[in-house]
Short mmCIF file of C-alpha atoms in Angstrom, two decimals:
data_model
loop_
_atom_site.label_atom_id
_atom_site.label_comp_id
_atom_site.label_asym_id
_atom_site.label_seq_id
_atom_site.Cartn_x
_atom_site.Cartn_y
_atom_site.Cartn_z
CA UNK N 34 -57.52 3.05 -66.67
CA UNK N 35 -54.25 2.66 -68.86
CA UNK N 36 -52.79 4.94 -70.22
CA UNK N 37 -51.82 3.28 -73.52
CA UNK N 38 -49.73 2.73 -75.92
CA UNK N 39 -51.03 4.40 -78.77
CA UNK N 40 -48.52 4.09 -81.90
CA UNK N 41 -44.93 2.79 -79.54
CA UNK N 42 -45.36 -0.52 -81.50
CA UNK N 43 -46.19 -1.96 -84.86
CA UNK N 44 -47.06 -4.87 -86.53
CA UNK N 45 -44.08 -5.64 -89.45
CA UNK N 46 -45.54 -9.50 -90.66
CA UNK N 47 -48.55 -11.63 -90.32
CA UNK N 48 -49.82 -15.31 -91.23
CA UNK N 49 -52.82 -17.35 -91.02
CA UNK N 50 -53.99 -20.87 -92.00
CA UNK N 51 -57.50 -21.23 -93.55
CA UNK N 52 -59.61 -22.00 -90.84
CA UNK N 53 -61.29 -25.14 -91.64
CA UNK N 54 -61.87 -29.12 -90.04
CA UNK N 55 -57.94 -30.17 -90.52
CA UNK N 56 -58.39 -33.65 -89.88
CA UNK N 57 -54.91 -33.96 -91.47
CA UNK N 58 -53.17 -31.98 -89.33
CA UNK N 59 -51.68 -31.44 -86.05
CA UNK N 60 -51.82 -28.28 -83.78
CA UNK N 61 -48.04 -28.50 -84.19
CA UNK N 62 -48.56 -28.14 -87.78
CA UNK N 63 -50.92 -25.31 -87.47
CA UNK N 64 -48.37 -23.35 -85.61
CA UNK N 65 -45.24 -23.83 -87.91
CA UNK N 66 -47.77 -23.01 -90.77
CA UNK N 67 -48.63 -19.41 -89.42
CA UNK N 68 -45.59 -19.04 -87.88
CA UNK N 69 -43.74 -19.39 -91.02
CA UNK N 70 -46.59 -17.30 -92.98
CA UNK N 71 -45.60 -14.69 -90.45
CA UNK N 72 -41.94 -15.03 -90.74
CA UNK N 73 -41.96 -14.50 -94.92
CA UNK N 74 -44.08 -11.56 -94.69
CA UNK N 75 -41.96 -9.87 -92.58
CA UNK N 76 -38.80 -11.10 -94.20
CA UNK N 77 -37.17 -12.46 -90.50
CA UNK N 78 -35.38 -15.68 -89.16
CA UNK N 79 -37.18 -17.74 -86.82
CA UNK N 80 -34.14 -16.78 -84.53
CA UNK N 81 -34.64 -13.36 -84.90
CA UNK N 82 -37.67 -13.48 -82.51
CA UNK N 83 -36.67 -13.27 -78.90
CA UNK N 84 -40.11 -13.77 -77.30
CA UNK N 85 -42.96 -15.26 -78.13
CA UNK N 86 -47.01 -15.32 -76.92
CA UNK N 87 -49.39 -18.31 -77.46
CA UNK N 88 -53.20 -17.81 -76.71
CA UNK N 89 -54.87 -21.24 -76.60
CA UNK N 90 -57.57 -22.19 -74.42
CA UNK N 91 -57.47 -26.24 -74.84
CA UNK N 92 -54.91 -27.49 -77.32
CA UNK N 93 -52.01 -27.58 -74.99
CA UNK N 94 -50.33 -26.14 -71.92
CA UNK N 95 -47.08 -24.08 -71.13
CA UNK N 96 -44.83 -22.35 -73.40
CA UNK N 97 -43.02 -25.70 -74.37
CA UNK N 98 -46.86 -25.80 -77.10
CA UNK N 99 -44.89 -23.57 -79.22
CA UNK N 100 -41.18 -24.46 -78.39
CA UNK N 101 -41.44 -27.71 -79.44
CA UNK N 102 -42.80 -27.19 -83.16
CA UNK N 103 -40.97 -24.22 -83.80
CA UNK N 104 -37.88 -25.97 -82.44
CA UNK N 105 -37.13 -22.25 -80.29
CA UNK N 106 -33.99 -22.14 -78.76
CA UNK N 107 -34.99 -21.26 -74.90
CA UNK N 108 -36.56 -17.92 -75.48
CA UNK N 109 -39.28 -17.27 -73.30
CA UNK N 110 -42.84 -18.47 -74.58
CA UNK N 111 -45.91 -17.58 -72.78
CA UNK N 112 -48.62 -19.61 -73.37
CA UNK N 113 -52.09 -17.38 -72.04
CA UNK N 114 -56.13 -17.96 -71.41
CA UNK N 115 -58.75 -15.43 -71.92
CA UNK N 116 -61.41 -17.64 -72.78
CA UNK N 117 -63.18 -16.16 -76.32
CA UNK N 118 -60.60 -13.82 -76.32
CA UNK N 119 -57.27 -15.91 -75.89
CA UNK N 120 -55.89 -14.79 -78.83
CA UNK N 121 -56.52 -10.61 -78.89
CA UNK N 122 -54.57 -11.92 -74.98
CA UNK N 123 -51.60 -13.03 -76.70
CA UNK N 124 -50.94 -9.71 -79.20
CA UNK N 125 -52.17 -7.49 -76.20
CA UNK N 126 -49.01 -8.94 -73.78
CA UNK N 127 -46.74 -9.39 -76.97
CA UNK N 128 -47.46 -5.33 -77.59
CA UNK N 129 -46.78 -4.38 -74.16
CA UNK N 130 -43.44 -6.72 -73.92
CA UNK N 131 -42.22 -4.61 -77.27
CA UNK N 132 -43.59 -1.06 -75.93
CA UNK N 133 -42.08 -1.85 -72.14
CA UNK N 134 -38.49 -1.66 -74.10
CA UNK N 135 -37.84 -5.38 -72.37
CA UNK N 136 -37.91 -6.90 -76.60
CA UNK N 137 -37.58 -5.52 -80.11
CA UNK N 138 -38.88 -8.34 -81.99
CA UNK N 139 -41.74 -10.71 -80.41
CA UNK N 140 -44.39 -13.34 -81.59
CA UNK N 141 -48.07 -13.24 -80.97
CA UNK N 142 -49.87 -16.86 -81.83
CA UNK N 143 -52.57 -18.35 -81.32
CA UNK N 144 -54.10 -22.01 -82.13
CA UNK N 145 -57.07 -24.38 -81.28
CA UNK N 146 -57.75 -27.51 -82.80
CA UNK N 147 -61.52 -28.31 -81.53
CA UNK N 148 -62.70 -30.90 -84.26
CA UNK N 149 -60.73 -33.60 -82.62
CA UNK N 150 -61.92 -32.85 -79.08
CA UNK N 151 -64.90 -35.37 -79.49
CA UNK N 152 -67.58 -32.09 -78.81
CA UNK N 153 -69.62 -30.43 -81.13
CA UNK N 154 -69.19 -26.99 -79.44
CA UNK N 155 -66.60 -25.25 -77.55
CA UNK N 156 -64.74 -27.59 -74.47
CA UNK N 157 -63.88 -25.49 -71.65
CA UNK N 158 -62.99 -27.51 -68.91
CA UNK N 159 -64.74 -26.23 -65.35
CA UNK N 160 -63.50 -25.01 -62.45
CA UNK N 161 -64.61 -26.96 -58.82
CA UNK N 162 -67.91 -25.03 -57.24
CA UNK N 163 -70.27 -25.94 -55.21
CA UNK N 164 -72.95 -27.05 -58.25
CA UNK N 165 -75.46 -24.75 -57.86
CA UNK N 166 -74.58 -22.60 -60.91
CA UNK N 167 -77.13 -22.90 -63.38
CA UNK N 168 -75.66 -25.07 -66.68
CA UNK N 169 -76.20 -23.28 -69.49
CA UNK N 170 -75.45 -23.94 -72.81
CA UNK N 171 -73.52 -20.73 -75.00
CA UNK N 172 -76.53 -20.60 -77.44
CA UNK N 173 -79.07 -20.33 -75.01
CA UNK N 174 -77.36 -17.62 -72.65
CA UNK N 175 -76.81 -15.44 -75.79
CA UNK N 176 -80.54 -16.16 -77.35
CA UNK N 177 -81.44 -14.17 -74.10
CA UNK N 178 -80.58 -11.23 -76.19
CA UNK N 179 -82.87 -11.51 -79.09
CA UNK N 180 -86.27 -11.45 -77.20
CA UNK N 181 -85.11 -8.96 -74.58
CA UNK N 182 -83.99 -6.50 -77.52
CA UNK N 183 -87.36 -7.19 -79.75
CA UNK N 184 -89.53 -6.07 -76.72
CA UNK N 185 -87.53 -3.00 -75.45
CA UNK N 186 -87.22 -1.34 -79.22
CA UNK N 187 -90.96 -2.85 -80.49
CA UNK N 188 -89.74 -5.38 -83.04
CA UNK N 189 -92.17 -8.02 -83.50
CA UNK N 190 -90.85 -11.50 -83.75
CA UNK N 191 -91.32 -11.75 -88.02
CA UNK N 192 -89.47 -8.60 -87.59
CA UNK N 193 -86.69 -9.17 -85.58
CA UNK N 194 -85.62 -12.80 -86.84
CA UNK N 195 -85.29 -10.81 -90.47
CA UNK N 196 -82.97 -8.50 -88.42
CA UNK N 197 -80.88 -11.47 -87.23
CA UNK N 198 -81.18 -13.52 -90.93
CA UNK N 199 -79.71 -9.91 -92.43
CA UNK N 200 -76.85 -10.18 -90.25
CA UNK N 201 -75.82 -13.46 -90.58
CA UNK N 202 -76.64 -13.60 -94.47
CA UNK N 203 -73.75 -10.09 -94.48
CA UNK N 204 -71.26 -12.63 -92.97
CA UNK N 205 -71.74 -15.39 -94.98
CA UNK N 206 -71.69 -13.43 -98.34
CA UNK N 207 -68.24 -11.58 -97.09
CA UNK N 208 -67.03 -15.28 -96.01
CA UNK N 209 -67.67 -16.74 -99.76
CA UNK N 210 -65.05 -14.03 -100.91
CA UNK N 211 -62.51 -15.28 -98.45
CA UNK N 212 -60.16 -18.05 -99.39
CA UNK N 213 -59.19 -18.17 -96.08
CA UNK N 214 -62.46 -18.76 -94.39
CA UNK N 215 -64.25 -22.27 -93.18
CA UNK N 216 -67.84 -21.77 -94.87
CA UNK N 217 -67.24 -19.95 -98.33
CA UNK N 218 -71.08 -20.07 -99.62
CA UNK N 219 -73.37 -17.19 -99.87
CA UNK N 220 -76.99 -18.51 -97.52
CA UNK N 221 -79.84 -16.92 -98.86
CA UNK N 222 -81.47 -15.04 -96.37
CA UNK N 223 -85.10 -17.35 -96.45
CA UNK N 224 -82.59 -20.60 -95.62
CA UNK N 225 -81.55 -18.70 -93.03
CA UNK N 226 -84.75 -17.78 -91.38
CA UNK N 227 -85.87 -21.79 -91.58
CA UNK N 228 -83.30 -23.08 -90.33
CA UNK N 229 -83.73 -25.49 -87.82
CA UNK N 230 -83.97 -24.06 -84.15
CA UNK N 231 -81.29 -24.66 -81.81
CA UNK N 232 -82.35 -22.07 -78.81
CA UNK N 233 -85.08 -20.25 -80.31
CA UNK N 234 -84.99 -17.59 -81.65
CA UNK N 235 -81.94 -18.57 -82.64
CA UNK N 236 -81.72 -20.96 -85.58
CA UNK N 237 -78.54 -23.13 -86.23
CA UNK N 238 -77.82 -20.04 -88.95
CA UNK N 239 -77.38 -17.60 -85.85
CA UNK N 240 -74.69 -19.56 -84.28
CA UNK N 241 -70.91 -19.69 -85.27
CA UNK N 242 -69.76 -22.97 -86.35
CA UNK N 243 -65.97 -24.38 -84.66
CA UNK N 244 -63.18 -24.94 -86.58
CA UNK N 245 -59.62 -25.54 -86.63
CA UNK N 246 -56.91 -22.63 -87.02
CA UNK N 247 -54.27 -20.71 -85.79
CA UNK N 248 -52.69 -17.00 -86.88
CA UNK N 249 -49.73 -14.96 -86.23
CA UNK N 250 -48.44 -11.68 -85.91
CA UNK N 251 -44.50 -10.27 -85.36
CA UNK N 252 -44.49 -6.54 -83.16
CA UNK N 253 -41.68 -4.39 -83.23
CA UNK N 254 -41.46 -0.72 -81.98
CA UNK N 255 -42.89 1.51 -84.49
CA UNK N 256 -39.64 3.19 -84.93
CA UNK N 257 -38.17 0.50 -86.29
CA UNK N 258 -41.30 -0.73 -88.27
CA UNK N 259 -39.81 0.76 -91.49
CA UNK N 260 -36.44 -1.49 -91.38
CA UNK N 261 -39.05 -4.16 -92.25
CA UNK N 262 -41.71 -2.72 -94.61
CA UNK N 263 -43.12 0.15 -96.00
CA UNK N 264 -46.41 -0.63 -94.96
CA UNK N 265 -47.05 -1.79 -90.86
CA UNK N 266 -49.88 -1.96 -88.87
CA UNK N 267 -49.76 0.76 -85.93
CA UNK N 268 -51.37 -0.10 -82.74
CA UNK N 269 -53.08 2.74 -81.61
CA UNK N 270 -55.16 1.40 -78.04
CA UNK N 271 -55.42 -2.54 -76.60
CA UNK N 272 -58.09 -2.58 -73.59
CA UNK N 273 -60.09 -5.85 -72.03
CA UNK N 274 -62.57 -5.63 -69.60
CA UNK N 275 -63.61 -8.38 -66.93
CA UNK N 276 -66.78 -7.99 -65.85
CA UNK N 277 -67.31 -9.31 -61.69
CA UNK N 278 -70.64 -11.51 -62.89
CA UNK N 279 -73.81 -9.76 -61.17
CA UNK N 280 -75.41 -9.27 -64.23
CA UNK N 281 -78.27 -12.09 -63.47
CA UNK N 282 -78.52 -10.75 -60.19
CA UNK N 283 -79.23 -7.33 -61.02
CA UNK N 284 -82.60 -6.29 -61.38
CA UNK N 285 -81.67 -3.26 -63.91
CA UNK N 286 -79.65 -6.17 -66.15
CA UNK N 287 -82.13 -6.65 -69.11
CA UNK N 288 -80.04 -8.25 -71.59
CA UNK N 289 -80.30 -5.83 -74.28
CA UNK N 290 -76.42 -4.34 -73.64
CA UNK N 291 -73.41 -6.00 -72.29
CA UNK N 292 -71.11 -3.98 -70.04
CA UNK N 293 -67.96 -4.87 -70.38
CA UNK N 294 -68.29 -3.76 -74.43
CA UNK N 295 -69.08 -0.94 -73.35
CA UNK N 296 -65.93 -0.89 -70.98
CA UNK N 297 -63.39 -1.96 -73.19
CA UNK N 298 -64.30 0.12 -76.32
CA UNK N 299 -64.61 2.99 -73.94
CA UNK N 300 -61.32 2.50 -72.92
CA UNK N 301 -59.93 1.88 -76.27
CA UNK N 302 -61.88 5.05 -78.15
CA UNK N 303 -59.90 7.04 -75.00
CA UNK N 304 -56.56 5.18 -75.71
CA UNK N 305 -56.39 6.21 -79.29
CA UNK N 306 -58.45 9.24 -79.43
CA UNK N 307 -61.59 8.16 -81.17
CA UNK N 308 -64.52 10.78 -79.85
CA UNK N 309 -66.90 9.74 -82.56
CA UNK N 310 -66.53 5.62 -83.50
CA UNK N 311 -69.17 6.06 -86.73
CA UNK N 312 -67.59 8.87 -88.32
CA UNK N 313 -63.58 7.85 -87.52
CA UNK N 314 -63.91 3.97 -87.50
CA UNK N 315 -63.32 2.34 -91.38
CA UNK N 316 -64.30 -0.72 -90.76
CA UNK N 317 -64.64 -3.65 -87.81
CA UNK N 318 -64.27 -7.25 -86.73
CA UNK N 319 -66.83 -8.49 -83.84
CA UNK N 320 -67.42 -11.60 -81.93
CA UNK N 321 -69.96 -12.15 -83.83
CA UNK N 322 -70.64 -15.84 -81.96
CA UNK N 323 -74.44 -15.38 -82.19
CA UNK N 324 -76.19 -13.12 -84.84
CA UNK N 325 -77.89 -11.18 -81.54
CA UNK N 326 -74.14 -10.95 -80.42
CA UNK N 327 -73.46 -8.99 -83.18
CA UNK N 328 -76.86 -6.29 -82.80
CA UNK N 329 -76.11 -5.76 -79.54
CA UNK N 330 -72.16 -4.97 -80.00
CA UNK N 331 -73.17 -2.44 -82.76
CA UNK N 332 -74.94 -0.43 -79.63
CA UNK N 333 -72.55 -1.25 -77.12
CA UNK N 334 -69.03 -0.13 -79.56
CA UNK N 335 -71.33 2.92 -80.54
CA UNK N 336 -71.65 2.32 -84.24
CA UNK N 337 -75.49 2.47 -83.65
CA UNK N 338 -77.32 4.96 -81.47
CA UNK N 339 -79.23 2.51 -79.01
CA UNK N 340 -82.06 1.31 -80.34
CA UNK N 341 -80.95 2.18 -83.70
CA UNK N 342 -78.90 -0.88 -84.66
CA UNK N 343 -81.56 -2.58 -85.89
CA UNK N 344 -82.52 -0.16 -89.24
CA UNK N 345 -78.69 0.20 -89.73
CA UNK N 346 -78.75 -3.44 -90.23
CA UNK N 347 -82.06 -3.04 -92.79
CA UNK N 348 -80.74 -0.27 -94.46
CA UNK N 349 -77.12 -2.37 -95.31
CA UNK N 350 -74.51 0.15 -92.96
CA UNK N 351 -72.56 -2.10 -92.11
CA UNK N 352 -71.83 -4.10 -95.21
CA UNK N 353 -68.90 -3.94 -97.40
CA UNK N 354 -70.75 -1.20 -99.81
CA UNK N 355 -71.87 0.30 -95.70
CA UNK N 356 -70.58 3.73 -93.98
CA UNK N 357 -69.25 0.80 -91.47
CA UNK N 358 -68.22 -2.38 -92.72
CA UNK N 359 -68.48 -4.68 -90.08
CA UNK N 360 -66.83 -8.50 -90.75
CA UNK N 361 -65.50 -7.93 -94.03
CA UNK N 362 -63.78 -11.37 -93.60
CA UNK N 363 -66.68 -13.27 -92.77
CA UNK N 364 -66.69 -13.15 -89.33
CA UNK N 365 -67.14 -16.20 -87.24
CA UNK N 366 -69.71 -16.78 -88.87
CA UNK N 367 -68.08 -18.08 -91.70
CA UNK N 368 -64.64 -18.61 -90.11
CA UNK N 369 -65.56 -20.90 -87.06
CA UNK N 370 -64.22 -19.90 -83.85
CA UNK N 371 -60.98 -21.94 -83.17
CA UNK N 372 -61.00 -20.04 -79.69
CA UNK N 373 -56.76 -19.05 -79.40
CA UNK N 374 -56.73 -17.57 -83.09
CA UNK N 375 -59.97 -15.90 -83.62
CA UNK N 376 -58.25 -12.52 -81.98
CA UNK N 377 -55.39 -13.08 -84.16
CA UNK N 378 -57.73 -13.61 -87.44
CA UNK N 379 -59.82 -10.25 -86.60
CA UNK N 380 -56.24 -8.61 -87.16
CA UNK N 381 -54.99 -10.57 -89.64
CA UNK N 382 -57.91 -8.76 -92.23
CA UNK N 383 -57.29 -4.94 -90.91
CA UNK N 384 -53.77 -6.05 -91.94
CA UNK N 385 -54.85 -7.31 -95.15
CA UNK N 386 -56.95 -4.33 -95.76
CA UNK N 387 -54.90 -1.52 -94.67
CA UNK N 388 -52.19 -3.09 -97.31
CA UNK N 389 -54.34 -3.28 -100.09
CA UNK N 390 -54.42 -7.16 -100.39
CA UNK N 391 -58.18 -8.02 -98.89
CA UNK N 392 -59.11 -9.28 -103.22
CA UNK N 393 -62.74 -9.33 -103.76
CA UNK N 394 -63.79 -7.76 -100.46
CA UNK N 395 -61.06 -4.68 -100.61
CA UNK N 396 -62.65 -1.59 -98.92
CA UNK N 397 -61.50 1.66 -100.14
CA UNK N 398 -58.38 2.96 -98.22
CA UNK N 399 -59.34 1.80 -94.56
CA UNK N 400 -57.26 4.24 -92.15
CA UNK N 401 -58.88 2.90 -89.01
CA UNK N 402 -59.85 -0.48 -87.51
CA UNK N 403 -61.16 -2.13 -84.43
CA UNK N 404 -61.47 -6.06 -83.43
CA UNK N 405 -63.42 -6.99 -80.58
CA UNK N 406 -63.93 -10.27 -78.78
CA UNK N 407 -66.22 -11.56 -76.13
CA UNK N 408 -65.76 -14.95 -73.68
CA UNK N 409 -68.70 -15.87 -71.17
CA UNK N 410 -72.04 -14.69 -70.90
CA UNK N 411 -74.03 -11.52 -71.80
CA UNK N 412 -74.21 -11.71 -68.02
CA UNK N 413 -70.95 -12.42 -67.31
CA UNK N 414 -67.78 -11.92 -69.56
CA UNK N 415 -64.32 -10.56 -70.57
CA UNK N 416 -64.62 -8.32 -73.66
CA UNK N 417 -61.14 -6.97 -75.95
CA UNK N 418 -61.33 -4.03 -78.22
CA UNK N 419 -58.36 -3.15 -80.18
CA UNK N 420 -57.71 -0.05 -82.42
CA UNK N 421 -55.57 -0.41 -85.14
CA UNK N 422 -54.50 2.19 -87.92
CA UNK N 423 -52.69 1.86 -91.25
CA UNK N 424 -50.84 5.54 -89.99
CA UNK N 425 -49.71 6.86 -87.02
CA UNK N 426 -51.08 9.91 -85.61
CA UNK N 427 -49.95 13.24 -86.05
#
């Protein structure tokens, strides 16, 4: 298990586009645009950076992505793949270049561009095999989740689809506060539950939408964090989790848990010293890329006790007014998941909130945050937690 890095580096500037169907731009564009964002809020030069991170999954190849629209001068870029969680990839290496001692300044991007890409869901090209794997579309593996759960805790179907509605419904009120954010309309829960079925249970309201976007983050070692602002972002645990796949195989694999959530936040809570997520977590971004996604992660992450998740969702914990907001920028939900920046988006809003500048969906005085993403299967995934704080320890 690592043993962490909890507070050696800090984030001093961040940027992100709106995440939206940019038919009028390029990914080029969407990387000078957060880029630069990032650069003015951390008051730097381009050429002050001497290393730089890009987590994309499909909108281009090697390091020269990046080079080429920021016009670097032959710094190293690193262009990095972790499926769903591409982009949490990206900061994770960029925060262990910094903490190593190797850099003092790097960048952390990430971009997709998906609405060009001819598909109406995620493209992900496939590795050779010998075609027997089962083909599978993302909702379907993921609706698994909602029967499986319904059964085990005695939720009748009525029941549990008003479980799912509630969550989605949170997201898509938080999104319509976000200026930054794809979908900006509050869904009223009914619309929700009749809405038209995609891989039943799950409606096309339970399923993320895709987008274009990209975000940004500079990382500096925290002891210099305070050349640059008053107020960084210390990172207090990274941790991903690759699960080996025998989840369908395994008779004791009944879909209401994934495993490598509860790897990687185990790993991060050790990290950074969290012994008890619901009282010391503030608040949360989850890959939220189903609305059963999202129940199950509240078990797995230990917000809910298991089996629990479902009232918290009824009795409103983990929205803004909640002991535990949970997507307080709308989530994918209302974001779309432009795969290489979602990671970077989750930590773009503990950013915004630690600092004070989240507007209409401001918590009060966050301390503590976590982002999580999730690429593959309930079966079969990798799964990032990070723990961020608006203090360092004492």
């Amino acid at each position: 298990m690592s043993k962490g890095i909890r507070d050696r580096v800090a984030v001093i500037g961040m940027g992100c586009t709106r995440f939206a169907e940019h038919w009028d731009k390029s990914v080029d564009d969407l990387l000078v645009d957060a880029a630069y964002d990032a650069f003015e809020d951390a008051g730097i030069e381009p050429t002050d950076i001497e290393a730089a991170w890009l987590g994309t999954m499909a909108s281009g190849y090697a390091g020269f992505t990046l080079a080429g629209p920021l016009k670097t001068q032959y710094i190293p870029v690193t262009r990095v793949e972790n499926l769903c969680a591409t982009g949490s990839e990206a900061f994770r290496n960029a925060c262990y270049a910094v903490a190593s001692g190797v850099y003092d300044i790097v960048l952390a991007i990430g971009v997709e561009k998906l609405k060009d890409s001819g598909y109406s869901g995620l493209t992900r090209p496939q590795p050779p095999s010998d075609g027997t794997a089962p083909n599978i579309t993302a909702p379907a593996s993921f609706s698994f989740l909602a029967p499986a759960y319904f059964k085990k805790y005695g939720l009748d179907p009525e029941q549990g689809k008003g479980v799912l509605s509630r969550i989605a419904w949170k997201n898509h009120y938080n999104g319509s506060l976000n200026p930054k954010a794809q979908f900006r309309n509050e869904v009223p829960i009914e619309q929700i539950k009749k809405s038209p079925m995609v891989a039943a249970p799950l409606g096309i309201m339970d399923c993320s939408g895709v987008a274009d976007g990209a975000a940004a983050a500079i990382i500096v070692r925290s002891e210099d964090a305070h050349k640059y602002r008053k107020d960084p972002m210390y990172v207090k645990a990274l941790s991903i989790a690759a699960g080996p796949g025998d989840g369908r195989i395994r008779q004791d694999f009944d879909f209401t848990s994934i495993q490598e959530n509860v790897a990687s936040s185990t790993a991060a809570y050790k990290e950074a010293g969290i012994t008890n997520p619901r009282e010391e977590i503030d608040m949360a971004e989850v890959h939220d890329c189903f609305t059963p996604t999202e129940l199950v992660i509240y078990e797995d992450l230990g917000f809910s006790e298991r089996g629990e998740g479902w009232k918290d969702v009824l009795d409103g914990a983990f929205e803004l007014e909640g002991r535990l907001p949970v997507n307080p920028d709308g989530g994918l939900k209302s974001f779309g998941h432009p795969i290489g920046a979602s990671g970077l988006r989750m930590l773009y809003e503990m950013y915004l909130q630690f600092q004070g500048r989240a507007g209409q969906r401001q918590l009060d005085n966050p301390k503590i945050g976590l982002t999580h993403n999730l690429g593959g299967t309930p079966w079969q995934c990798v799964s990032f937690v990070s723990i961020v704080g608006k203090e360092k320890s004492d």
